[in-house]
Amino acid sequence: MLMCSLRRLSVAGSLLRRGWSGRVLLCHRAGMAVSVQVHPSPECLFDEPVQVRVGGLSPLQQVTMKASLSDEKGQAFHSLAFYRADEQGELDLSQCPSLGGHYTGTEPMGLFWSLTPATPFTRLVKRDVATSPLCVHIEVFDGHGTLERLPEQPLAACINERWFMKEGVRRIPVREGRVRGVLFVPPGDGPFPGIIDLYGSVGGVVEHRASLLANHGFLTLTLGYFGYNDLPKDFTNLDLEYFEEAVNLLRQHPKKPKNCQQASLSLNLWRRVLEKKTYHHCF
């Protein structure tokens, strides 16, 4: 799940970017403008940590920090945490502990990894990794309050655009022989270590993890094996030779390493694949 990825990768794309991600809502209080900013930039890759800072508050002012986003299906996710500004009226989430809410303690990325679906058990999955980011809205409210009791207007707000492909990564649909999927190729001449990404029992092709791996220099094939194009409708009777075909396809890529050590294909749900096939090839 993406929330788990945030915590593991951050806590471990310059594409054409439109919108108002850098726009900041300001509220003037006592002659000072309250602002919230994301550093080093309001635009980043999905697995990159950021620093959230608030300025212009009153000394020791109590505030509620809220993060929210809507996925591609319109499902809402949110998180909130209670904070207190320092004596200069500033708040740095990488230095100041949360006093309550969805998490407590000093958690620089807490607003992100604690995002919770409004509809229980809803999974956050990004389908379009190439042309649109996940936009996380960050708001600052006066006082400590629950979602239902927050003031109507925030003191300040901004948007953090979290992208999945950095500049130079190539996304290539794969339809070779029986193999179906999407290949993500890192920028540069390589060679690159290869990964085949199997995403469990959701069906289709899930690209967000593969795109992030390519950002870090892995030649990554996210492999469809059921519920996609002309592949089987379910995974009750998988042909294990299909996975060997995918391995051989990736091994033949011109940007694979010439000399390498053993590599294996694995994922929790696909124990049956490993029981039948262990690949001692470089791919």
Backbone as CSV, one residue per row, in Angstrom:
resi,resn,N_x,N_y,N_z,CA_x,CA_y,CA_z,C_x,C_y,C_z
1,MET,0.835,-1.188,0.000,0.000,0.000,0.000,0.874,1.243,0.000
2,LEU,0.352,2.254,-0.511,1.152,3.466,-0.646,1.492,4.078,0.701
3,MET,0.581,4.019,1.659,0.915,4.588,2.962,2.096,3.866,3.579
4,CYS,2.107,2.511,3.414,3.255,1.763,3.926,4.524,2.155,3.198
5,SER,4.445,2.348,1.920,5.611,2.767,1.154,6.163,4.080,1.657
6,LEU,5.295,5.011,1.988,5.756,6.303,2.503,6.577,6.118,3.759
7,ARG,6.074,5.293,4.662,6.790,5.156,5.923,8.107,4.416,5.746
8,ARG,8.087,3.385,4.873,9.327,2.624,4.689,10.361,3.399,3.904
9,LEU,9.956,4.080,2.909,10.910,4.731,2.010,11.338,6.102,2.473
10,SER,10.431,6.815,3.148,10.759,8.184,3.528,11.044,8.292,4.988
11,VAL,10.284,7.440,5.696,10.268,7.559,7.189,11.013,6.525,7.904
12,ALA,11.738,6.608,3.915,12.440,6.276,2.640,11.650,6.245,2.502
13,GLY,10.611,14.033,-11.288,9.649,13.867,-12.198,9.322,15.219,-12.718
14,SER,10.397,15.638,-12.874,9.892,16.894,-13.403,9.238,16.645,-14.748
15,LEU,7.935,16.461,-14.753,7.154,16.388,-15.973,6.493,17.736,-16.172
16,LEU,5.548,17.819,-17.097,4.814,19.062,-17.275,3.890,19.221,-16.089
17,ARG,4.080,20.265,-15.303,3.351,20.413,-14.056,2.505,21.662,-14.097
18,ARG,1.219,21.441,-13.970,0.278,22.537,-13.998,-0.374,22.664,-12.638
19,GLY,-1.225,23.674,-12.504,-1.995,23.836,-11.273,-1.416,24.912,-10.400
20,TRP,-1.810,24.843,-9.133,-1.414,25.898,-8.203,-0.744,25.316,-6.977
21,SER,0.177,24.344,-7.209,0.829,23.672,-6.090,1.646,24.631,-5.241
22,GLY,2.189,25.678,-5.843,3.015,26.591,-5.071,2.242,27.702,-4.415
23,ARG,0.943,27.738,-4.663,0.138,28.814,-4.111,-0.091,28.596,-2.625
24,VAL,0.066,29.593,-1.831,-0.073,29.497,-0.384,-1.165,30.433,0.082
25,LEU,-2.098,29.892,0.874,-3.143,30.701,1.468,-2.605,31.349,2.728
26,LEU,-2.716,32.662,2.828,-2.194,33.404,3.968,-3.330,33.986,4.778
27,CYS,-3.144,34.030,6.071,-4.122,34.651,6.964,-3.377,35.662,7.828
28,HIS,-3.815,36.903,7.826,-3.138,37.953,8.585,-3.684,37.999,10.002
29,ARG,-2.802,37.774,10.947,-3.175,37.809,12.365,-2.201,38.730,13.081
30,ALA,-2.744,39.679,13.765,-1.939,40.601,14.570,-0.815,41.213,13.745
31,GLY,-1.140,41.547,12.505,-0.163,42.211,11.651,0.829,41.284,11.000
32,MET,0.705,39.964,11.238,1.638,39.012,10.640,0.862,38.040,9.757
33,ALA,1.479,37.594,8.708,0.848,36.642,7.802,1.231,35.219,8.219
34,VAL,0.222,34.400,8.536,0.456,32.993,8.835,0.649,32.261,7.509
35,SER,1.673,31.465,7.427,1.955,30.732,6.196,2.392,29.317,6.529
36,VAL,2.125,28.401,5.612,2.624,27.031,5.716,3.322,26.712,4.407
37,GLN,4.509,26.148,4.517,5.317,25.871,3.342,5.909,24.471,3.423
38,VAL,6.148,23.894,2.249,6.764,22.580,2.130,8.158,22.769,1.544
39,HIS,9.158,22.228,2.230,10.553,22.369,1.798,11.135,20.988,1.522
40,PRO,12.042,20.873,0.542,12.686,21.959,-0.204,11.853,22.517,-1.346
41,SER,10.746,21.853,-1.705,9.916,22.303,-2.807,8.505,21.767,-2.615
42,PRO,7.493,22.492,-3.094,6.127,21.950,-3.036,5.905,20.807,-4.006
43,GLU,6.869,20.531,-4.899,6.804,19.409,-5.825,7.955,18.457,-5.535
44,CYS,7.640,17.162,-5.435,8.675,16.187,-5.116,8.226,14.822,-5.627
45,LEU,9.108,13.847,-5.522,8.729,12.475,-5.816,7.970,11.891,-4.630
46,PHE,7.156,10.879,-4.912,6.255,10.349,-3.889,6.988,9.835,-2.657
47,ASP,8.169,9.249,-2.850,8.881,8.660,-1.725,9.951,9.585,-1.138
48,GLU,9.948,10.844,-1.521,10.911,11.793,-0.971,10.362,12.468,0.285
49,PRO,11.156,12.533,1.352,10.706,13.245,2.547,10.703,14.750,2.319
50,VAL,9.787,15.433,2.971,9.725,16.890,2.907,9.655,17.438,4.328
51,GLN,9.849,18.736,4.431,9.796,19.424,5.717,8.647,20.422,5.673
52,VAL,7.722,20.299,6.607,6.562,21.191,6.680,6.813,22.217,7.780
53,ARG,6.739,23.496,7.410,6.988,24.572,8.362,5.844,25.575,8.336
54,VAL,5.524,26.094,9.500,4.492,27.126,9.637,5.134,28.341,10.299
55,GLY,4.836,29.517,9.766,5.351,30.757,10.343,4.243,31.770,10.552
56,GLY,4.527,32.788,11.375,3.573,33.862,11.597,2.542,33.584,12.659
57,LEU,2.720,32.507,13.436,1.792,32.214,14.523,2.131,33.044,15.753
58,SER,1.219,33.071,16.699,1.500,33.712,17.986,2.413,32.807,18.802
59,PRO,3.207,33.359,19.696,4.065,32.518,20.534,3.251,31.470,21.282
60,LEU,3.698,30.226,21.200,3.072,29.087,21.887,1.624,28.847,21.465
61,GLN,1.231,29.322,20.310,-0.136,29.130,19.832,-0.400,27.662,19.534
62,GLN,-1.564,27.194,19.940,-1.980,25.832,19.649,-2.663,25.786,18.283
63,VAL,-2.255,24.823,17.467,-2.834,24.698,16.131,-3.074,23.228,15.812
64,THR,-3.952,22.993,14.856,-4.190,21.665,14.306,-3.692,21.639,12.871
65,MET,-2.832,20.687,12.573,-2.347,20.479,11.216,-3.183,19.376,10.575
66,LYS,-3.661,19.642,9.370,-4.487,18.674,8.661,-3.921,18.427,7.267
67,ALA,-3.887,17.169,6.858,-3.526,16.800,5.494,-4.688,16.035,4.884
68,SER,-4.909,16.228,3.579,-5.998,15.533,2.911,-5.667,15.356,1.434
69,LEU,-6.243,14.333,0.840,-6.124,14.126,-0.603,-7.317,13.318,-1.087
70,SER,-7.565,13.396,-2.385,-8.565,12.560,-3.038,-7.864,11.771,-4.133
71,ASP,-8.148,10.468,-4.197,-7.487,9.651,-5.213,-8.222,9.760,-6.548
72,GLU,-7.799,8.971,-7.502,-8.350,9.067,-8.857,-9.813,8.659,-8.944
73,LYS,-10.293,7.943,-7.924,-11.697,7.553,-7.892,-12.533,8.478,-7.013
74,GLY,-11.895,9.540,-6.503,-12.612,10.478,-5.654,-12.704,10.064,-4.199
75,GLN,-12.013,8.996,-3.816,-12.007,8.574,-2.421,-11.134,9.529,-1.591
76,ALA,-11.651,9.927,-0.438,-10.972,10.919,0.398,-10.123,10.246,1.475
77,PHE,-8.958,10.845,1.728,-8.061,10.418,2.799,-7.670,11.661,3.588
78,HIS,-7.501,11.507,4.917,-7.142,12.665,5.724,-6.345,12.235,6.948
79,SER,-5.641,13.198,7.516,-4.940,13.008,8.791,-4.886,14.348,9.497
80,LEU,-4.735,14.309,10.805,-4.561,15.559,11.553,-3.723,15.302,12.793
81,ALA,-3.104,16.355,13.286,-2.262,16.275,14.477,-2.265,17.627,15.177
82,PHE,-2.113,17.586,16.498,-2.145,18.797,17.315,-0.715,19.244,17.642
83,TYR,-0.465,20.539,17.463,0.865,21.090,17.701,0.773,22.381,18.498
84,ARG,1.928,22.814,18.970,2.055,24.116,19.635,3.281,24.821,19.080
85,ALA,3.103,26.058,18.661,4.205,26.843,18.106,5.259,27.116,19.171
86,ASP,6.462,27.466,18.720,7.509,27.818,19.681,7.351,29.268,20.119
87,GLU,8.301,29.778,20.871,8.188,31.136,21.424,8.302,32.211,20.357
88,GLN,8.777,31.849,19.170,8.853,32.811,18.071,7.638,32.704,17.134
89,GLY,6.680,31.866,17.497,5.500,31.706,16.666,5.749,30.869,15.423
90,GLU,6.755,29.990,15.470,7.077,29.139,14.338,6.863,27.674,14.690
91,LEU,6.644,26.883,13.657,6.386,25.455,13.856,7.085,24.683,12.753
92,ASP,7.939,23.753,13.141,8.670,22.905,12.205,8.354,21.465,12.581
93,LEU,7.639,20.750,11.694,7.200,19.405,12.039,8.352,18.414,12.177
94,SER,9.539,18.774,11.688,10.686,17.893,11.861,11.344,18.078,13.226
95,GLN,10.933,19.132,13.950,11.518,19.427,15.255,10.504,19.357,16.389
96,CYS,9.259,19.692,16.107,8.231,19.789,17.142,7.408,18.509,17.217
97,PRO,7.106,18.036,18.433,6.315,16.812,18.561,4.820,17.083,18.427
98,SER,4.116,16.109,17.857,2.662,16.161,17.865,2.162,15.830,19.265
99,LEU,1.168,16.571,19.718,0.614,16.370,21.053,-0.612,15.465,21.040
100,GLY,-1.065,15.075,19.860,-2.239,14.214,19.754,-2.754,14.202,18.333
101,GLY,-3.847,13.489,18.125,-4.395,13.344,16.790,-4.126,11.949,16.256
102,HIS,-3.749,11.847,14.978,-3.498,10.545,14.376,-2.147,9.968,14.752
103,TYR,-1.298,10.748,15.361,-0.009,10.252,15.826,0.517,11.212,16.886
104,THR,1.485,10.786,17.659,2.123,11.635,18.660,3.630,11.539,18.505
105,GLY,4.330,12.519,19.057,5.779,12.531,18.986,6.275,13.272,17.759
106,THR,7.594,13.302,17.615,8.215,14.000,16.495,8.232,13.095,15.277
107,GLU,7.396,13.396,14.313,7.242,12.607,13.099,7.229,13.560,11.903
108,PRO,8.369,13.819,11.286,8.419,14.792,10.183,7.440,14.492,9.053
109,MET,7.190,13.212,8.781,6.279,12.814,7.700,4.973,12.245,8.238
110,GLY,4.670,12.542,9.488,3.494,11.958,10.110,2.186,12.271,9.409
111,LEU,2.038,13.514,8.928,0.804,13.880,8.237,0.584,13.048,6.981
112,PHE,1.665,12.526,6.402,1.573,11.777,5.163,1.307,10.296,5.416
113,TRP,2.139,9.659,6.260,1.955,8.221,6.441,0.719,7.890,7.259
114,SER,0.148,8.860,7.986,-1.053,8.575,8.778,-2.348,8.911,8.038
115,LEU,-2.264,9.282,6.762,-3.477,9.537,5.993,-4.408,8.326,6.055
116,THR,-5.663,8.579,6.419,-6.633,7.520,6.681,-7.823,7.664,5.744
117,PRO,-8.316,6.570,5.161,-9.461,6.689,4.250,-10.739,7.062,4.989
118,ALA,-11.531,7.942,4.371,-12.832,8.284,4.944,-13.751,7.071,4.928
119,THR,-13.616,6.228,3.909,-14.353,4.970,3.838,-13.426,3.857,4.303
120,PRO,-13.741,3.189,5.404,-12.819,2.177,5.954,-12.426,1.129,4.927
121,PHE,-11.169,0.698,5.027,-10.596,-0.378,4.226,-10.388,0.004,2.761
122,THR,-10.488,1.295,2.457,-10.201,1.738,1.094,-8.690,1.783,0.887
123,ARG,-8.230,1.212,-0.205,-6.800,1.180,-0.505,-6.446,2.335,-1.441
124,LEU,-5.378,3.032,-1.113,-4.890,4.105,-1.965,-3.939,3.524,-3.000
125,VAL,-4.352,3.530,-4.260,-3.537,3.017,-5.354,-3.510,4.055,-6.463
126,LYS,-2.324,4.374,-6.946,-2.173,5.348,-8.026,-2.072,4.617,-9.347
127,ARG,-3.002,4.889,-10.258,-2.991,4.231,-11.564,-2.172,5.025,-12.581
128,ASP,-2.425,6.312,-12.685,-1.726,7.146,-13.656,-0.459,7.693,-13.015
129,VAL,0.666,7.037,-13.293,1.924,7.465,-12.680,2.700,8.427,-13.561
130,ALA,2.285,8.578,-14.820,3.093,9.327,-15.777,2.703,10.791,-15.902
131,THR,1.432,11.121,-15.763,0.988,12.471,-16.118,0.374,13.264,-14.983
132,SER,0.173,12.676,-13.812,-0.450,13.431,-12.723,0.108,12.991,-11.380
133,PRO,0.248,13.922,-10.431,0.735,13.578,-9.097,-0.428,13.292,-8.155
134,LEU,-0.086,12.831,-6.966,-1.027,12.882,-5.852,-0.846,14.230,-5.175
135,CYS,-1.921,14.960,-5.013,-1.857,16.294,-4.426,-2.330,16.243,-2.979
136,VAL,-1.411,16.505,-2.061,-1.726,16.493,-0.643,-1.955,17.928,-0.186
137,HIS,-3.169,18.222,0.284,-3.520,19.543,0.793,-3.135,19.613,2.271
138,ILE,-2.367,20.613,2.628,-1.927,20.790,4.012,-2.511,22.095,4.532
139,GLU,-3.211,22.020,5.677,-3.883,23.182,6.239,-3.530,23.347,7.709
140,VAL,-3.554,24.589,8.162,-3.286,24.930,9.558,-4.536,25.590,10.129
141,PHE,-5.029,25.066,11.264,-6.222,25.614,11.913,-5.882,26.080,13.327
142,ASP,-6.551,27.119,13.752,-6.363,27.639,15.112,-6.953,26.673,16.130
143,GLY,-6.206,26.418,17.213,-6.685,25.556,18.282,-6.563,24.085,17.956
144,HIS,-6.971,23.261,18.927,-6.966,21.816,18.760,-8.394,21.343,18.584
145,GLY,-8.667,20.629,17.510,-10.029,20.161,17.274,-10.068,18.956,16.366
146,THR,-11.151,18.196,16.454,-11.358,17.046,15.593,-11.767,17.515,14.199
147,LEU,-11.836,16.586,13.269,-12.223,16.947,11.908,-13.585,17.629,11.871
148,GLU,-14.507,17.167,12.717,-15.859,17.716,12.708,-15.929,19.086,13.365
149,ARG,-14.942,19.452,14.156,-15.010,20.694,14.921,-13.939,21.702,14.542
150,LEU,-13.291,21.504,13.428,-12.299,22.477,12.979,-12.989,23.748,12.509
151,PRO,-12.323,24.908,12.626,-12.893,26.153,12.097,-13.182,26.030,10.608
152,GLU,-14.100,26.846,10.138,-14.496,26.778,8.735,-13.357,27.142,7.799
153,GLN,-12.530,28.117,8.191,-11.422,28.562,7.358,-10.090,28.281,8.045
154,PRO,-9.097,27.769,7.311,-7.772,27.568,7.897,-7.021,28.889,8.020
155,LEU,-6.020,28.886,8.880,-5.132,30.042,8.970,-4.234,30.140,7.741
156,ALA,-3.843,28.997,7.194,-2.985,28.955,6.007,-3.096,27.574,5.382
157,ALA,-2.750,27.485,4.111,-2.831,26.207,3.404,-1.851,26.196,2.240
158,CYS,-1.440,25.006,1.842,-0.619,24.831,0.643,-0.856,23.429,0.104
159,ILE,-0.292,23.143,-1.058,-0.429,21.833,-1.688,0.956,21.272,-1.993
160,ASN,1.133,20.009,-1.638,2.358,19.277,-1.962,2.044,18.277,-3.079
161,GLU,2.647,18.491,-4.263,2.481,17.572,-5.378,3.525,16.469,-5.273
162,ARG,3.055,15.234,-5.226,3.948,14.088,-5.069,3.870,13.234,-6.339
163,TRP,4.956,13.292,-7.129,5.018,12.652,-8.426,5.625,11.257,-8.326
164,PHE,5.433,10.466,-9.390,5.883,9.076,-9.380,6.996,8.786,-10.379
165,MET,7.216,9.656,-11.325,8.289,9.450,-12.301,9.138,10.709,-12.391
166,LYS,10.431,10.550,-12.208,11.301,11.697,-12.365,11.670,11.874,-13.825
167,GLU,12.248,13.003,-14.135,12.611,13.309,-15.508,13.571,12.262,-16.052
168,GLY,13.286,11.779,-17.231,14.164,10.822,-17.891,13.739,9.379,-17.784
169,VAL,12.887,9.045,-16.800,12.386,7.674,-16.697,11.420,7.414,-17.851
170,ARG,11.569,6.254,-18.486,10.700,5.899,-19.607,9.715,4.801,-19.198
171,ARG,8.481,4.999,-19.593,7.418,4.006,-19.349,7.069,3.353,-20.681
172,ILE,7.272,2.018,-20.761,7.114,1.307,-22.021,6.128,0.149,-21.837
173,PRO,4.934,0.228,-22.424,4.019,-0.922,-22.382,4.668,-2.136,-23.035
174,VAL,4.481,-3.315,-22.446,5.117,-4.540,-22.925,4.044,-5.500,-23.439
175,ARG,4.235,-5.953,-24.657,3.396,-6.983,-25.262,4.304,-7.820,-26.161
176,GLU,5.063,-8.693,-25.522,6.048,-9.517,-26.221,5.718,-10.984,-25.980
177,GLY,5.394,-11.723,-27.070,4.973,-13.104,-26.885,3.733,-13.153,-26.019
178,ARG,3.820,-13.907,-24.922,2.693,-13.951,-23.979,2.804,-12.910,-22.873
179,VAL,3.960,-12.257,-22.762,4.226,-11.370,-21.624,3.486,-10.049,-21.792
180,ARG,2.797,-9.644,-20.724,2.069,-8.383,-20.691,2.476,-7.617,-19.432
181,GLY,2.682,-6.327,-19.602,3.041,-5.516,-18.442,3.512,-4.149,-18.882
182,VAL,4.247,-3.483,-17.995,4.817,-2.172,-18.285,6.248,-2.160,-17.768
183,LEU,7.183,-1.719,-18.621,8.589,-1.643,-18.258,8.959,-0.198,-17.972
184,PHE,9.646,0.028,-16.841,10.144,1.351,-16.488,11.662,1.329,-16.569
185,VAL,12.200,2.217,-17.410,13.632,2.253,-17.676,14.223,3.522,-17.068
186,PRO,15.216,3.407,-16.181,15.837,4.599,-15.590,16.551,5.430,-16.641
187,PRO,16.764,6.705,-16.366,17.553,7.529,-17.280,19.025,7.107,-17.244
188,GLY,19.712,7.324,-18.337,21.130,6.992,-18.384,21.405,5.764,-19.229
189,ASP,22.687,5.452,-19.358,23.124,4.365,-20.217,23.102,3.003,-19.532
190,GLY,23.022,2.978,-18.202,23.063,1.707,-17.504,24.485,1.148,-17.458
191,PRO,24.631,-0.147,-17.196,23.542,-1.114,-17.028,22.831,-0.968,-15.681
192,PHE,21.611,-1.494,-15.595,20.795,-1.375,-14.391,20.393,-2.756,-13.889
193,PRO,20.374,-2.962,-12.571,19.826,-4.215,-12.036,18.338,-4.313,-12.363
194,GLY,17.878,-5.541,-12.587,16.500,-5.739,-13.008,15.612,-6.269,-11.903
195,ILE,14.367,-5.855,-11.933,13.366,-6.319,-10.967,12.076,-6.628,-11.724
196,ILE,11.442,-7.750,-11.387,10.083,-8.021,-11.840,9.156,-7.815,-10.656
197,ASP,8.186,-6.930,-10.822,7.290,-6.544,-9.738,5.949,-7.248,-9.897
198,LEU,5.612,-8.095,-8.914,4.317,-8.779,-8.869,3.520,-8.184,-7.718
199,TYR,2.312,-7.730,-7.996,1.621,-6.935,-6.982,0.475,-7.675,-6.283
200,GLY,0.513,-8.959,-6.195,-0.494,-9.646,-5.401,-1.747,-9.985,-6.183
201,SER,-2.887,-9.989,-5.500,-4.124,-10.532,-6.066,-5.101,-9.471,-6.533
202,VAL,-4.638,-8.253,-6.826,-5.561,-7.195,-7.247,-5.851,-7.270,-8.737
203,GLY,-5.031,-7.964,-9.500,-5.251,-8.083,-10.935,-4.773,-6.861,-11.695
204,GLY,-4.719,-7.002,-13.021,-4.263,-5.897,-13.849,-2.780,-5.649,-13.691
205,VAL,-2.372,-4.424,-13.988,-0.978,-4.002,-13.838,-0.946,-2.784,-12.923
206,VAL,-0.252,-2.892,-11.808,-0.128,-1.805,-10.838,1.265,-1.207,-10.995
207,GLU,1.333,0.087,-11.275,2.591,0.680,-11.730,3.325,1.536,-10.706
208,HIS,2.690,1.935,-9.616,3.315,2.966,-8.784,4.630,2.503,-8.164
209,ARG,4.700,1.247,-7.718,5.936,0.774,-7.092,7.054,0.636,-8.118
210,ALA,6.708,0.126,-9.298,7.713,-0.047,-10.347,8.287,1.284,-10.800
211,SER,7.438,2.298,-10.907,7.930,3.613,-11.326,8.887,4.196,-10.292
212,LEU,8.578,4.006,-9.014,9.459,4.517,-7.962,10.799,3.781,-7.964
213,LEU,10.772,2.485,-8.198,12.026,1.733,-8.272,12.886,2.215,-9.437
214,ALA,12.252,2.529,-10.560,13.016,3.037,-11.701,13.662,4.377,-11.382
215,ASN,12.999,5.188,-10.577,13.601,6.458,-10.153,14.923,6.244,-9.435
216,HIS,15.069,5.097,-8.799,16.270,4.797,-8.018,17.240,3.889,-8.769
217,GLY,17.049,3.755,-10.088,18.049,3.071,-10.887,17.810,1.600,-11.146
218,PHE,16.572,1.121,-10.978,16.255,-0.277,-11.252,15.434,-0.385,-12.540
219,LEU,15.869,-1.275,-13.406,15.101,-1.607,-14.601,13.958,-2.513,-14.141
220,THR,12.730,-1.988,-14.151,11.636,-2.656,-13.456,10.489,-2.985,-14.399
221,LEU,10.135,-4.270,-14.416,8.974,-4.738,-15.178,7.855,-5.056,-14.204
222,THR,6.764,-4.265,-14.252,5.590,-4.631,-13.484,4.767,-5.561,-14.355
223,LEU,4.607,-6.774,-13.882,4.109,-7.867,-14.715,2.629,-8.124,-14.459
224,GLY,1.851,-8.131,-15.548,0.473,-8.594,-15.445,0.421,-10.099,-15.547
225,TYR,-0.434,-10.747,-14.754,-0.554,-12.198,-14.851,-1.998,-12.664,-14.799
226,PHE,-2.942,-11.752,-14.523,-4.355,-12.067,-14.689,-5.137,-10.759,-14.671
227,GLY,-6.313,-10.801,-15.256,-7.187,-9.631,-15.257,-6.640,-8.456,-16.032
228,TYR,-5.894,-8.743,-17.100,-5.263,-7.664,-17.867,-5.147,-8.093,-19.323
229,ASN,-5.647,-7.257,-20.230,-5.600,-7.548,-21.664,-6.116,-8.959,-21.947
230,ASP,-5.308,-9.774,-22.628,-5.756,-11.110,-22.988,-5.267,-12.190,-22.023
231,LEU,-4.851,-11.785,-20.806,-4.395,-12.741,-19.804,-5.599,-13.411,-19.132
232,PRO,-5.376,-14.499,-18.378,-6.484,-15.157,-17.686,-7.268,-14.188,-16.793
233,LYS,-8.524,-14.490,-16.586,-9.395,-13.619,-15.805,-9.115,-13.711,-14.309
234,ASP,-8.578,-14.838,-13.841,-8.251,-14.991,-12.427,-6.920,-15.735,-12.322
235,PHE,-6.465,-15.954,-11.065,-5.148,-16.566,-10.892,-5.241,-17.963,-10.281
236,THR,-6.348,-18.635,-10.503,-6.505,-19.972,-9.920,-5.634,-21.008,-10.627
237,ASN,-5.396,-20.827,-11.926,-4.581,-21.785,-12.685,-3.519,-21.040,-13.487
238,LEU,-2.495,-20.600,-12.786,-1.436,-19.855,-13.456,-0.446,-20.808,-14.119
239,ASP,0.009,-20.417,-15.290,1.053,-21.157,-15.996,2.404,-20.616,-15.538
240,LEU,3.146,-21.447,-14.821,4.415,-20.976,-14.267,5.442,-20.689,-15.344
241,GLU,5.303,-21.297,-16.517,6.221,-20.997,-17.601,6.114,-19.540,-18.043
242,TYR,4.962,-18.942,-17.804,4.770,-17.536,-18.160,5.765,-16.644,-17.425
243,PHE,6.009,-16.934,-16.151,6.934,-16.117,-15.366,8.368,-16.288,-15.855
244,GLU,8.701,-17.498,-16.314,10.029,-17.711,-16.877,10.208,-16.911,-18.166
245,GLU,9.148,-16.815,-18.956,9.207,-15.994,-20.161,9.475,-14.535,-19.813
246,ALA,8.848,-14.050,-18.732,9.059,-12.663,-18.315,10.504,-12.442,-17.869
247,VAL,11.064,-13.414,-17.146,12.459,-13.308,-16.708,13.384,-13.254,-17.911
248,ASN,13.162,-14.138,-18.867,14.014,-14.167,-20.058,13.893,-12.872,-20.858
249,LEU,12.709,-12.308,-20.903,12.519,-11.050,-21.624,13.340,-9.929,-20.996
250,LEU,13.316,-9.865,-19.662,14.067,-8.809,-18.992,15.566,-9.041,-19.104
251,ARG,15.978,-10.279,-19.107,17.413,-10.596,-19.249,17.960,-10.125,-20.586
252,GLN,17.118,-10.081,-21.592,17.560,-9.707,-22.931,17.590,-8.201,-23.160
253,HIS,17.186,-7.434,-22.173,17.155,-5.980,-22.360,18.582,-5.452,-22.507
254,PRO,18.815,-4.515,-23.431,20.191,-4.028,-23.670,20.803,-3.284,-22.492
255,LYS,19.984,-2.848,-21.535,20.538,-2.113,-20.395,20.691,-2.978,-19.157
256,LYS,20.597,-4.291,-19.319,20.840,-5.182,-18.181,22.338,-5.288,-17.935
257,PRO,22.767,-5.677,-16.706,24.206,-5.864,-16.455,24.755,-7.046,-17.246
258,LYS,26.004,-6.930,-17.706,26.641,-8.033,-18.415,27.099,-9.109,-17.446
259,ASN,27.593,-8.697,-16.298,28.054,-9.642,-15.285,27.278,-9.368,-14.009
260,CYS,26.740,-10.416,-13.421,25.911,-10.192,-12.243,25.903,-11.421,-11.370
261,GLN,25.328,-11.268,-10.189,25.177,-12.374,-9.266,23.756,-12.936,-9.378
262,GLN,23.463,-13.926,-8.553,22.155,-14.577,-8.589,21.042,-13.594,-8.287
263,ALA,19.943,-13.739,-8.983,18.744,-12.970,-8.705,17.573,-13.932,-8.630
264,SER,16.564,-13.578,-7.868,15.412,-14.459,-7.720,14.133,-13.664,-7.845
265,LEU,13.065,-14.359,-8.115,11.749,-13.766,-8.324,10.880,-14.157,-7.147
266,SER,10.338,-13.192,-6.400,9.585,-13.563,-5.208,8.579,-12.501,-4.825
267,LEU,7.532,-12.936,-4.139,6.565,-12.081,-3.487,5.741,-12.991,-2.592
268,ASN,5.259,-12.466,-1.468,4.612,-13.304,-0.465,3.554,-14.234,-1.055
269,LEU,2.634,-13.672,-1.825,1.518,-14.452,-2.330,1.967,-15.511,-3.322
270,TRP,3.142,-15.290,-3.954,3.555,-16.164,-5.041,4.573,-17.191,-4.586
271,ARG,4.362,-17.713,-3.390,5.233,-18.763,-2.873,5.223,-19.981,-3.800
272,ARG,4.054,-20.222,-4.405,3.937,-21.371,-5.301,4.870,-21.235,-6.505
273,VAL,5.102,-19.975,-6.948,6.021,-19.775,-8.062,7.428,-20.173,-7.653
274,LEU,7.848,-19.756,-6.463,9.194,-20.058,-5.993,9.379,-21.547,-5.733
275,GLU,8.291,-22.217,-5.317,8.406,-23.641,-5.065,8.711,-24.413,-6.341
276,LYS,8.240,-23.856,-7.468,8.435,-24.527,-8.748,9.608,-23.977,-9.540
277,LYS,9.835,-22.661,-9.382,10.846,-22.005,-10.217,11.768,-21.167,-9.342
278,THR,13.063,-21.418,-9.427,14.044,-20.527,-8.824,14.988,-20.097,-9.935
279,TYR,15.107,-18.797,-10.125,15.871,-18.275,-11.257,17.256,-17.872,-10.805
280,HIS,18.256,-18.528,-11.371,19.643,-18.199,-11.067,20.236,-17.452,-12.260
281,HIS,19.472,-16.498,-12.740,19.896,-15.699,-13.883,20.013,-14.241,-13.459
282,CYS,20.749,-13.519,-14.238,20.777,-12.078,-14.077,19.685,-11.483,-14.937
283,PHE,18.832,-10.629,-14.355,17.792,-10.001,-15.174,17.518,-8.586,-14.720
